[in-house]
Short mmCIF file of C-alpha atoms and ligand atoms in Angstrom, two decimals:
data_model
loop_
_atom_site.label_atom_id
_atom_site.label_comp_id
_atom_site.label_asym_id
_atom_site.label_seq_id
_atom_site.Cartn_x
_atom_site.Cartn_y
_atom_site.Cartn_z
CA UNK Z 1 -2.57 -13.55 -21.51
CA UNK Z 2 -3.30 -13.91 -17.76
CA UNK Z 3 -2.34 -11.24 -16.06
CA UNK Z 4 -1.53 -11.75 -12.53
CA UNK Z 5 0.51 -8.84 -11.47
CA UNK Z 6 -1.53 -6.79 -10.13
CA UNK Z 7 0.24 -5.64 -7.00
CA UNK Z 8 2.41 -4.09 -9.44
CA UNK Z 9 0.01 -1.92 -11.35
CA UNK Z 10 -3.24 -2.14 -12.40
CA UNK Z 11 -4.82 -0.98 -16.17
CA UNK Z 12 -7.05 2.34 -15.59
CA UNK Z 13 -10.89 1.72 -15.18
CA UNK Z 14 -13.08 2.93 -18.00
CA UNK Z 15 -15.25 4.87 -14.85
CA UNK Z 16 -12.14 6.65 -13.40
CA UNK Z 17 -11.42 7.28 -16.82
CA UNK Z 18 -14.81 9.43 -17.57
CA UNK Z 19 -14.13 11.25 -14.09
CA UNK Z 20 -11.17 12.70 -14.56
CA UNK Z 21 -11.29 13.33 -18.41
CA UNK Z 22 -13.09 16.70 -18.30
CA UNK Z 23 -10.41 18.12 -15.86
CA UNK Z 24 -8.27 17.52 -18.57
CA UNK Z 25 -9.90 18.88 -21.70
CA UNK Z 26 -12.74 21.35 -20.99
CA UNK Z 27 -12.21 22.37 -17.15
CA UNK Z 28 -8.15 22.66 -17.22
CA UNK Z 29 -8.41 25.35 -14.80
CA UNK Z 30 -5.85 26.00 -12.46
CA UNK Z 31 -7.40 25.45 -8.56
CA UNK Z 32 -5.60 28.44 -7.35
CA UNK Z 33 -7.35 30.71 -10.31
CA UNK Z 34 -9.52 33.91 -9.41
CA UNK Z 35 -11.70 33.15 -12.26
CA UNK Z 36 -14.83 30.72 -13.61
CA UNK Z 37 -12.43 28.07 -14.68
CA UNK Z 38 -9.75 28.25 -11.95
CA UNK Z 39 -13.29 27.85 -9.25
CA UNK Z 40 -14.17 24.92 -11.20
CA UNK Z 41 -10.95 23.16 -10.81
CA UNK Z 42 -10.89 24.41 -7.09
CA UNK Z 43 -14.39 22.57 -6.91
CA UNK Z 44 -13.17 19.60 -8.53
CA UNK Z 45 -10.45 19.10 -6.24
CA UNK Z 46 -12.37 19.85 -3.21
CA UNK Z 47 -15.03 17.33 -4.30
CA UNK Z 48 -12.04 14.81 -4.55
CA UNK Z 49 -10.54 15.20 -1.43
CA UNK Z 50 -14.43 15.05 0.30
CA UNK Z 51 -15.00 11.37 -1.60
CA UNK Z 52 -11.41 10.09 -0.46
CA UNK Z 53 -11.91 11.55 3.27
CA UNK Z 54 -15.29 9.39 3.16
CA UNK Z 55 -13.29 6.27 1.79
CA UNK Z 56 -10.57 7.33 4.61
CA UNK Z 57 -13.01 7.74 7.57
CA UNK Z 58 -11.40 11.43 8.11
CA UNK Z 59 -12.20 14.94 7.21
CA UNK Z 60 -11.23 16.48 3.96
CA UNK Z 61 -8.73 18.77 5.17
CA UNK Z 62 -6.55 15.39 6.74
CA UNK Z 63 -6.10 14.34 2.97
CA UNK Z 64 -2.95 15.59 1.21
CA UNK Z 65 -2.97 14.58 -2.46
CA UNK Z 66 0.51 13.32 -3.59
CA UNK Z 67 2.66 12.04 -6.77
CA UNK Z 68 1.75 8.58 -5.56
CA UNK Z 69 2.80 6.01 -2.60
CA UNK Z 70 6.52 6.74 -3.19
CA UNK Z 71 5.92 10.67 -2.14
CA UNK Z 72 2.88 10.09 0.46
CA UNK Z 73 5.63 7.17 2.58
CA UNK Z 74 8.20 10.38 2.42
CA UNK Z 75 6.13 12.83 3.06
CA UNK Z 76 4.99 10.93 6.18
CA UNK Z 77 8.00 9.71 7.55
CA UNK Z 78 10.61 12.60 7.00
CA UNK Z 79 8.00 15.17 7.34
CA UNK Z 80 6.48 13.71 10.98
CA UNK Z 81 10.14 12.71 12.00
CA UNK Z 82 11.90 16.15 11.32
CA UNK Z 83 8.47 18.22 12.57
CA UNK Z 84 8.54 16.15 15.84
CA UNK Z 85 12.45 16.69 16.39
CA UNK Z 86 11.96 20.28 15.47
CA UNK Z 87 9.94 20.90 18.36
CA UNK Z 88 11.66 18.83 21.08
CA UNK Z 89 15.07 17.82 19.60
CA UNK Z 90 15.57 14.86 22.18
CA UNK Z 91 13.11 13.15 19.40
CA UNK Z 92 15.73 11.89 17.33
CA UNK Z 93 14.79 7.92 16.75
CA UNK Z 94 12.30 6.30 14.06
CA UNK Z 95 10.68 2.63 14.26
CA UNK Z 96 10.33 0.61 11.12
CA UNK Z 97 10.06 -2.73 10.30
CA UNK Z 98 12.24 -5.43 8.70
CA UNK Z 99 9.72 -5.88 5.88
CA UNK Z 100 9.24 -2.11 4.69
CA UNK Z 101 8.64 -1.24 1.06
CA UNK Z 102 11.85 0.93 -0.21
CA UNK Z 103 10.33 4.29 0.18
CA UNK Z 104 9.87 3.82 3.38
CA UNK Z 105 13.19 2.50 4.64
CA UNK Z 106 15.11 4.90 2.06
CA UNK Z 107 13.22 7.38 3.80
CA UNK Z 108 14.51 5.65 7.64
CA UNK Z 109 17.80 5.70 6.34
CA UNK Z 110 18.12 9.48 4.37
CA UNK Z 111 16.98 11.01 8.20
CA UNK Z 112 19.78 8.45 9.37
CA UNK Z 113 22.24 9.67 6.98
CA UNK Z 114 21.82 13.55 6.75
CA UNK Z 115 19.33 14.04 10.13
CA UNK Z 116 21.10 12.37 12.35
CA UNK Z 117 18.32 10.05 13.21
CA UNK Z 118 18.59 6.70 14.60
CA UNK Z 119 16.44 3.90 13.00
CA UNK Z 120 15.04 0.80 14.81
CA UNK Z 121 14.23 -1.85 12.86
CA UNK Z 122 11.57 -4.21 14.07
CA UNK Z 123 12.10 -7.89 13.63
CA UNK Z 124 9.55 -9.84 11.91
CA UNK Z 125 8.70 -13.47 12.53
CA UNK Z 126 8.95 -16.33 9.95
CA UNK Z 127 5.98 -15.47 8.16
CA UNK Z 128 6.22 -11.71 8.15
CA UNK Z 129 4.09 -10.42 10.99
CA UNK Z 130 5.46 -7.89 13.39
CA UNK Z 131 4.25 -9.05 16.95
CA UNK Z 132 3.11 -6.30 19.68
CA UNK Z 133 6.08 -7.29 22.13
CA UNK Z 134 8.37 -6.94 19.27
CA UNK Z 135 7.29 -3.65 18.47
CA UNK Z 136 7.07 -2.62 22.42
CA UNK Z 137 11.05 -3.32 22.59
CA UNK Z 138 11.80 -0.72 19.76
CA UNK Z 139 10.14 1.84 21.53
CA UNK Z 140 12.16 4.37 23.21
CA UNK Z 141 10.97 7.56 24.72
CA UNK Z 142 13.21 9.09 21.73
CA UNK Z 143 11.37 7.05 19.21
CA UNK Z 144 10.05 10.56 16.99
CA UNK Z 145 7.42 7.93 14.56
CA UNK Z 146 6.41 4.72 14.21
CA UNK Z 147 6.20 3.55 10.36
CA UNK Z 148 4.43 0.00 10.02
CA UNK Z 149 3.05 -1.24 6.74
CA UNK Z 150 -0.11 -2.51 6.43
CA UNK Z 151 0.12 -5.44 4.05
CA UNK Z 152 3.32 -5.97 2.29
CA UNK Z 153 3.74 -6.17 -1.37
CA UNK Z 154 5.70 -9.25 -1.82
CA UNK Z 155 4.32 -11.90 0.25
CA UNK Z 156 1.10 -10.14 1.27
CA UNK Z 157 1.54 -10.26 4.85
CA UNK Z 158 -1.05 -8.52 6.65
CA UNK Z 159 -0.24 -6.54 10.27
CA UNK Z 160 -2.69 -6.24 12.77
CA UNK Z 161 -1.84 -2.61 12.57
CA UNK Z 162 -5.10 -1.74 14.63
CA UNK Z 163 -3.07 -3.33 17.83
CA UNK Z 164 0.52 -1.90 17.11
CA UNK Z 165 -0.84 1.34 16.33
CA UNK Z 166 -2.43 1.51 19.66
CA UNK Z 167 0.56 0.81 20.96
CA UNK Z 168 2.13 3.67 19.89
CA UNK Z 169 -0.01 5.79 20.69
CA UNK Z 170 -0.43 4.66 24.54
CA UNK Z 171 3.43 6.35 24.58
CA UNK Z 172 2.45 9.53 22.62
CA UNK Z 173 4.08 8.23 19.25
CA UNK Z 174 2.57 9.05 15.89
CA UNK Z 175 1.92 5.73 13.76
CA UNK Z 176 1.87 5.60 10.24
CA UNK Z 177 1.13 3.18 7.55
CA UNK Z 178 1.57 2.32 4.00
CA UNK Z 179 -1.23 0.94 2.93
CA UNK Z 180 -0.41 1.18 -0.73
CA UNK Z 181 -1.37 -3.06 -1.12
CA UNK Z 182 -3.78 -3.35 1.59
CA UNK Z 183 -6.30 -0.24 -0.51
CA UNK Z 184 -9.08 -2.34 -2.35
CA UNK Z 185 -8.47 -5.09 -0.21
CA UNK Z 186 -8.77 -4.05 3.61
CA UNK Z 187 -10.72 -1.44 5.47
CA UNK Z 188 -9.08 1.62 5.45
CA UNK Z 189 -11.53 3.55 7.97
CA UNK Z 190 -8.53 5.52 9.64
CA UNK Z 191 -10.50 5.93 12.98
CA UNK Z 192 -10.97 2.23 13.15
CA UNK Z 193 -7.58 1.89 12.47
CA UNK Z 194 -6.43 4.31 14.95
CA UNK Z 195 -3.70 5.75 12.74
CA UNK Z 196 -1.71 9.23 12.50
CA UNK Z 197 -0.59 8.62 8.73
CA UNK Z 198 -1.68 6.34 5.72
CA UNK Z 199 0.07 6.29 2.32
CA UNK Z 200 -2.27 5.17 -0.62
CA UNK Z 201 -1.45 5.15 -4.42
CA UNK Z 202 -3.91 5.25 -7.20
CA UNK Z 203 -2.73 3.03 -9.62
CA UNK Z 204 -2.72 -0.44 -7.73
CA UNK Z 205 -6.45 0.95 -7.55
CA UNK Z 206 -7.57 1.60 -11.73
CA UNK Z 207 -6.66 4.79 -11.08
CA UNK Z 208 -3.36 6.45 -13.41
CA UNK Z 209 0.18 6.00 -12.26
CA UNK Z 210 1.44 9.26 -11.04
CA UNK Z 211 -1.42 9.83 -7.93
CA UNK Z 212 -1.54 9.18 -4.34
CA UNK Z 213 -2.80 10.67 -0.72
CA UNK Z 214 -1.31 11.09 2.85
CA UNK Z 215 -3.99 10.78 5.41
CA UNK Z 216 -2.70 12.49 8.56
CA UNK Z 217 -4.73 13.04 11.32
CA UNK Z 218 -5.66 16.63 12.80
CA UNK Z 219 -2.80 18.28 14.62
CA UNK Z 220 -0.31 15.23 13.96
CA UNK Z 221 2.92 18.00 13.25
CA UNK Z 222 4.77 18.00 9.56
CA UNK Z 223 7.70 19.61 7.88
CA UNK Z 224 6.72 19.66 3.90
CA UNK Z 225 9.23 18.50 1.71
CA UNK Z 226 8.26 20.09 -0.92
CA UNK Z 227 8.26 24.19 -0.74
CA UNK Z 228 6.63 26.88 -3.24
CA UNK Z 229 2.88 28.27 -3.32
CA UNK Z 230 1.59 26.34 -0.05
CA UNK Z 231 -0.72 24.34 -2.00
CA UNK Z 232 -2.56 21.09 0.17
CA UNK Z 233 -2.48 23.41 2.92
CA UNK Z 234 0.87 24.31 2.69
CA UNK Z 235 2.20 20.47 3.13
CA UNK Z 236 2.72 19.66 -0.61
CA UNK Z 237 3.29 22.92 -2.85
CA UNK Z 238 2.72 22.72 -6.63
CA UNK Z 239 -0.08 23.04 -8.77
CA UNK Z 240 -2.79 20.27 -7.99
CA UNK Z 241 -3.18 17.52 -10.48
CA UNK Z 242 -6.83 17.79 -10.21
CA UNK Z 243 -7.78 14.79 -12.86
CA UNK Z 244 -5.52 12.55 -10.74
CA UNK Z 245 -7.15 13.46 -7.73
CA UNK Z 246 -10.34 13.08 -8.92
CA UNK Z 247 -9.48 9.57 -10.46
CA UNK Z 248 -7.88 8.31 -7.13
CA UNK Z 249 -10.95 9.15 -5.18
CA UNK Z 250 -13.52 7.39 -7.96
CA UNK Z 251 -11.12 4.76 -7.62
CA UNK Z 252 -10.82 4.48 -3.93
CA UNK Z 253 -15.36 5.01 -3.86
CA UNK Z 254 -15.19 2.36 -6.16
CA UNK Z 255 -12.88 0.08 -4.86
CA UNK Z 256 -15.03 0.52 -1.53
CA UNK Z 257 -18.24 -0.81 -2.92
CA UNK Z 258 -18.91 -4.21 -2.10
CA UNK Z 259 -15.35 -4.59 -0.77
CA UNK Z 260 -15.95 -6.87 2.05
CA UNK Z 261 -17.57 -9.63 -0.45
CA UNK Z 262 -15.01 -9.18 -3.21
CA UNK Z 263 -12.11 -9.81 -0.47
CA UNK Z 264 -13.88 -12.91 0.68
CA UNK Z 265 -14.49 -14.04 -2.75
CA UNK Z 266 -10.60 -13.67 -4.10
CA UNK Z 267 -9.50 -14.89 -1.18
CA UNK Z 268 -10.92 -18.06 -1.75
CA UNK Z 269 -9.53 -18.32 -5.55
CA UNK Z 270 -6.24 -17.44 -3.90
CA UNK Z 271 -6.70 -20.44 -1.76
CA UNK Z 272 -7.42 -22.95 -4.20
CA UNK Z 273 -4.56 -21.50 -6.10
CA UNK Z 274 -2.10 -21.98 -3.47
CA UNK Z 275 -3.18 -25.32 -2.67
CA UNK Z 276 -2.51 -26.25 -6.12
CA UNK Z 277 0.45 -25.10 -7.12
CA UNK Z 278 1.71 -26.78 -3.49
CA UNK Z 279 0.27 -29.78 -4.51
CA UNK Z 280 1.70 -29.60 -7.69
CA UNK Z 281 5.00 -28.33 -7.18
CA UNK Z 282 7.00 -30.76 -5.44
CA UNK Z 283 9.41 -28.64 -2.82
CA UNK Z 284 7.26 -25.03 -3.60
CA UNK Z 285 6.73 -23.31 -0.08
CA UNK Z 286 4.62 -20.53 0.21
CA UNK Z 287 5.61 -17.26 1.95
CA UNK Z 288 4.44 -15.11 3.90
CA UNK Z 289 1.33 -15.82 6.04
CA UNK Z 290 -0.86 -18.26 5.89
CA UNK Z 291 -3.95 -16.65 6.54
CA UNK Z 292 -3.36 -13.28 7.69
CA UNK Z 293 -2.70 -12.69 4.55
CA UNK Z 294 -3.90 -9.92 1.25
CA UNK Z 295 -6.79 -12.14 -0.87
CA UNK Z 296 -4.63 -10.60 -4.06
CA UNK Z 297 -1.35 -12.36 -3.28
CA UNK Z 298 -0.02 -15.41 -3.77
CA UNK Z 299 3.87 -15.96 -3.15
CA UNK Z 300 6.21 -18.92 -3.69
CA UNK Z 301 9.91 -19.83 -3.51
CA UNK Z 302 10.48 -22.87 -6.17
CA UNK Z 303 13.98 -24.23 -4.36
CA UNK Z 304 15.98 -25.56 -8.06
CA UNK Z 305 14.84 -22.57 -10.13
CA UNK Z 306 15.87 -19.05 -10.46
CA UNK Z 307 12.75 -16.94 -9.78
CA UNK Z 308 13.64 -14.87 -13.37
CA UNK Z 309 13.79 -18.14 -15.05
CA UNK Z 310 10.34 -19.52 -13.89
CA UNK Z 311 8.88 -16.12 -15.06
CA UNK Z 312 10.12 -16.01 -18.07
CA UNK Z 313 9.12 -19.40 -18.58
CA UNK Z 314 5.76 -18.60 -17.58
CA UNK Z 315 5.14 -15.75 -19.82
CA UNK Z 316 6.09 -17.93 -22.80
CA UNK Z 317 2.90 -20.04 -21.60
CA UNK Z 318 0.89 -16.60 -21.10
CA UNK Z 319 0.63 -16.13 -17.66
CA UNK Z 320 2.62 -13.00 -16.32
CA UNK Z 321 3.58 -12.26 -12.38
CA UNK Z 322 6.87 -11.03 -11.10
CA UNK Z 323 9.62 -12.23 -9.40
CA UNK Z 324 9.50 -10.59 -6.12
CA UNK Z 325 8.59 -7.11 -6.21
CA UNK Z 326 8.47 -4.56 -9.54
CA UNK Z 327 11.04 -2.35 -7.70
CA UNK Z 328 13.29 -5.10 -6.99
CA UNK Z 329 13.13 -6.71 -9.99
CA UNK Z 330 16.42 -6.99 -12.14
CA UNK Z 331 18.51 -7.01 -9.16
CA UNK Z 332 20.82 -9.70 -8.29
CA UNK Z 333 20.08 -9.02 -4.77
CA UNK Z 334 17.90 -11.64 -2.76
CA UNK Z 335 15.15 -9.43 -1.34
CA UNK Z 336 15.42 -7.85 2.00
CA UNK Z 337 11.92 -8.53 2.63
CA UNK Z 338 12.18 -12.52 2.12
CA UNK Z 339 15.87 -12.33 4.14
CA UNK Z 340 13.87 -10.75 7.49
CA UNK Z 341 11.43 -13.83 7.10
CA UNK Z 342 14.75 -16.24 7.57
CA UNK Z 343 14.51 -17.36 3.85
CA UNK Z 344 18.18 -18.40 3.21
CA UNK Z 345 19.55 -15.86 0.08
CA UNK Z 346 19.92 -18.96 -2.52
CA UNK Z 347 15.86 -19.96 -1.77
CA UNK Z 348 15.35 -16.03 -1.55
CA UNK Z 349 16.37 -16.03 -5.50
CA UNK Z 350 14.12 -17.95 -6.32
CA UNK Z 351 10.78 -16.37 -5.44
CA UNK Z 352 7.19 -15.84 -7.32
CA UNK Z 353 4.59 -12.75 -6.65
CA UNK Z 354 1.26 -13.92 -8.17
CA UNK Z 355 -0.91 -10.86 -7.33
CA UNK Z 356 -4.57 -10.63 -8.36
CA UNK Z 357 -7.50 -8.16 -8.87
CA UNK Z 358 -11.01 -8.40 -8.64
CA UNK Z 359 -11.56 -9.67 -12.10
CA UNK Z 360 -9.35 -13.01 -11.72
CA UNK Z 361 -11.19 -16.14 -12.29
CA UNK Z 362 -10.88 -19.50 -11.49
CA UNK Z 363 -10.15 -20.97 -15.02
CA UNK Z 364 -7.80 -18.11 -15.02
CA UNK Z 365 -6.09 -19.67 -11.82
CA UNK Z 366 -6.70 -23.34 -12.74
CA UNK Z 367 -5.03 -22.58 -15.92
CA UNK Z 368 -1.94 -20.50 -14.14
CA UNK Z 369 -1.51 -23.25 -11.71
CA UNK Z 370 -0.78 -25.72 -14.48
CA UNK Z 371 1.85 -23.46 -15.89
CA UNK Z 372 3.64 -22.85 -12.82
CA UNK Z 373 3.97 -26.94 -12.95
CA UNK Z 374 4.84 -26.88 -16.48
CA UNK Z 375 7.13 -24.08 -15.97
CA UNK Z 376 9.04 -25.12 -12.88
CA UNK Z 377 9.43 -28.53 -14.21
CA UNK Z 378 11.13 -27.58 -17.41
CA UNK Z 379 13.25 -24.92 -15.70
CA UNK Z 380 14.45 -27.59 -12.97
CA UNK Z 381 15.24 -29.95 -16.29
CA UNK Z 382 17.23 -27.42 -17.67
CA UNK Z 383 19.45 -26.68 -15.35
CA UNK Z 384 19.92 -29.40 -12.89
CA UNK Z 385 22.92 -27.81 -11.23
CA UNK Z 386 20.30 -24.74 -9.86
CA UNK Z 387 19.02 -27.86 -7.46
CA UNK Z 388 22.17 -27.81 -5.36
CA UNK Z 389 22.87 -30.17 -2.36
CA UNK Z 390 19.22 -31.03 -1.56
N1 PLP L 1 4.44 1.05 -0.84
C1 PLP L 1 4.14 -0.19 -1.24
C2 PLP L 1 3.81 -1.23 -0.23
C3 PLP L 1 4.11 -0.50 -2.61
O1 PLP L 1 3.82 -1.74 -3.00
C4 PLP L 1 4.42 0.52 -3.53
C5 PLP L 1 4.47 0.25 -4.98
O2 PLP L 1 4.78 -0.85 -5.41
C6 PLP L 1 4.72 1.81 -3.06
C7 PLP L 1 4.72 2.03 -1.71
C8 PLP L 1 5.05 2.94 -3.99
O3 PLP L 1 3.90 3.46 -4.60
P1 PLP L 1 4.02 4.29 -5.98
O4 PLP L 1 4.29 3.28 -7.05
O5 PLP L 1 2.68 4.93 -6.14
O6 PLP L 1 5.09 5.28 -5.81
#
């Protein structure tokens, strides 16, 4: 099997495995403990949050462990929006763009709904990329946060979220980003970056599902959504989960070793790969960008197929991917994502996510690429009515 679906999830790594496995058996302490046990934990999870503020480029205390990227985009964008309008209630506005993963516009929309909030939704151009004038038009002196992704997770788009961040915060708005796809991929030094927030999850990284972090910068104001024992510094109550915090940050160290090369290296796999499933495809267009672009993804819209089709056809021939992304999956819906890049809704439905990690060769792609050609082909023979009018 070749498994290219990494952007979905990735298996565990035998080292982030041998990390966090004692803070399950032998020191199951409790971090909030007055004993031997409960200091160990405590230790544990302090030594955590140190190696994923070094992987961050912040301090320890600006790292709030989470359930994953789903909580850490929530915690961001609620918790910044309703802190901000909390102290000056003319801040009732949030900026997101048209390519957000879900938990970030569900988030955009639930302050909409039951805050009161308005949300402006930032255009995006034909290949995904939110420009600076773009984003300068959404921004009203009302605007309470400005939520940006970093890469996106179904055509890999990559913002230049150092510039629109700045941009921001030249009018005294908080920025944050989901950087869920870009972690093992990009730099994720937050001071380079110039960010207020950043939303990672472990387990695009080898680390278990079920783990993620909120970076947010010194004084940058938060309402926690989740109340109880004032854990994380009172943000995120609730006993730690000290193994998964201590396998996100030997994931995110490891991920950072050697992450420059690694980039560079997939990159140009990705490119070979792209060139030939174009030149072996006859009407396959890639989306998103063409460069500016994750090294891990590779996305396609096969006009005559249905995406589902061309997967399932695919895994027959052992190569699995996804049709768009994992949480869109199984819907009938053409994704919002490839609808904001002008993709008409019949081309939309028939999209391909191959997403890589570091391990991918190039047999591995060679041999992919030849059953995408396979696998289109037989799909397009089978139902020649899915061709339509062109
Ligand atoms: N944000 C992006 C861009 C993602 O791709 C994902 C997961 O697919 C998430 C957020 C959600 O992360 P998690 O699965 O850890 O909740």
């Amino acid at each position: 099997m070749i498994f290219l679906d990494a952007a979905a999830t990735t298996p565990v790594r035998r080292e982030v495995l041998e990390a966090m496995w004692p803070h399950l058996a032998g020191e199951f302490g409790n971090p909030s403990s007055h004993h031997s046990l409960g200091d160990a934990a405590a230790a544990a999870l302090a030594g955590a949050r140190s190696a994923a503020a070094r992987a961050l480029g912040c301090r320890p205390g600006e790292v709030t462990f989470t359930s994953g990227g789903t909580e850490a985009d929530n915690l961001a964008v609620k918790g910044i929006a309703l802190a901000r309008r909390a102290a000056d209630p003319g801040l009732d506005r949030v900026v997101i763009s048209a390519v957000e993963h879900p938990a970030v516009e569900e988030s955009a929309r639930y302050l909409e709904r039951s805050h009161g909030f308005a949300v402006d939704v930032v255009p995006v151009d034909a290949y995904g990329l939110v420009s600076e004038e773009a984003l300068a038009a959404a921004l009203r002196p009302e605007t309470a946060l400005v939520s940006i992704m970093y890469a996106n997770n179904e055509v890999g788009t990559v913002q230049p979220i150092a510039r629109l961040a700045t941009l921001a915060r030249a009018s005294g708005i908080p920025f944050h980003t989901d950087a869920v796809q870009a972690a093992g991929w990009l730099p994720l030094d937050t001071a380079a970056l110039g960010v207020d927030a950043l939303s990672i999850s472990g387990h695009k990284l080898g680390a278990p599902k079920g783990n993620g972090a909120l970076f947010l910068r010194g004084r940058t104001p938060l309402e926690p959504l989740i109340h109880g024992g004032g854990q994380e510094r009172g943000r995120r109550s609730g006993t730690e989960n000290v193994a998964g915090a201590v396998a996100l940050a030997t994931a995110l160290t490891l991920v950072r070793e050697g992450q420059p090369k690694r980039a560079a290296h997939v990159a140009g796999l990705r490119d070979d790969f792209i060139r030939s499933v174009l030149a072996g495809v006859p009407g396959a267009v890639l989306t998103g960008h063409p460069s500016s672009r994750l090294p891990s993804v590779a996305s396609f819209c096969f006009p005559g197929t249905s995406g589902e089709s061309v997967l399932l056809e695919l895994e027959r021939q052992g190569v699995i991917c996804s049709s768009g992304s994992a949480c869109a999956a199984g819907s009938d819906e053409p994704s919002p994502v490839l609808v904001a890049l002008g993709i008409e809704a019949a081309v939309a439905q028939t999209a391909v996510r191959f997403s890589f990690d570091a391990t991918v060769t190039a047999a591995e792609l060679a041999e992919a690429a030849d059953a995408v050609r396979t696998a289109v082909g037989s799909v397009r023979a089978l139902d020649p009515t899915l061709l339509g009018p062109n």
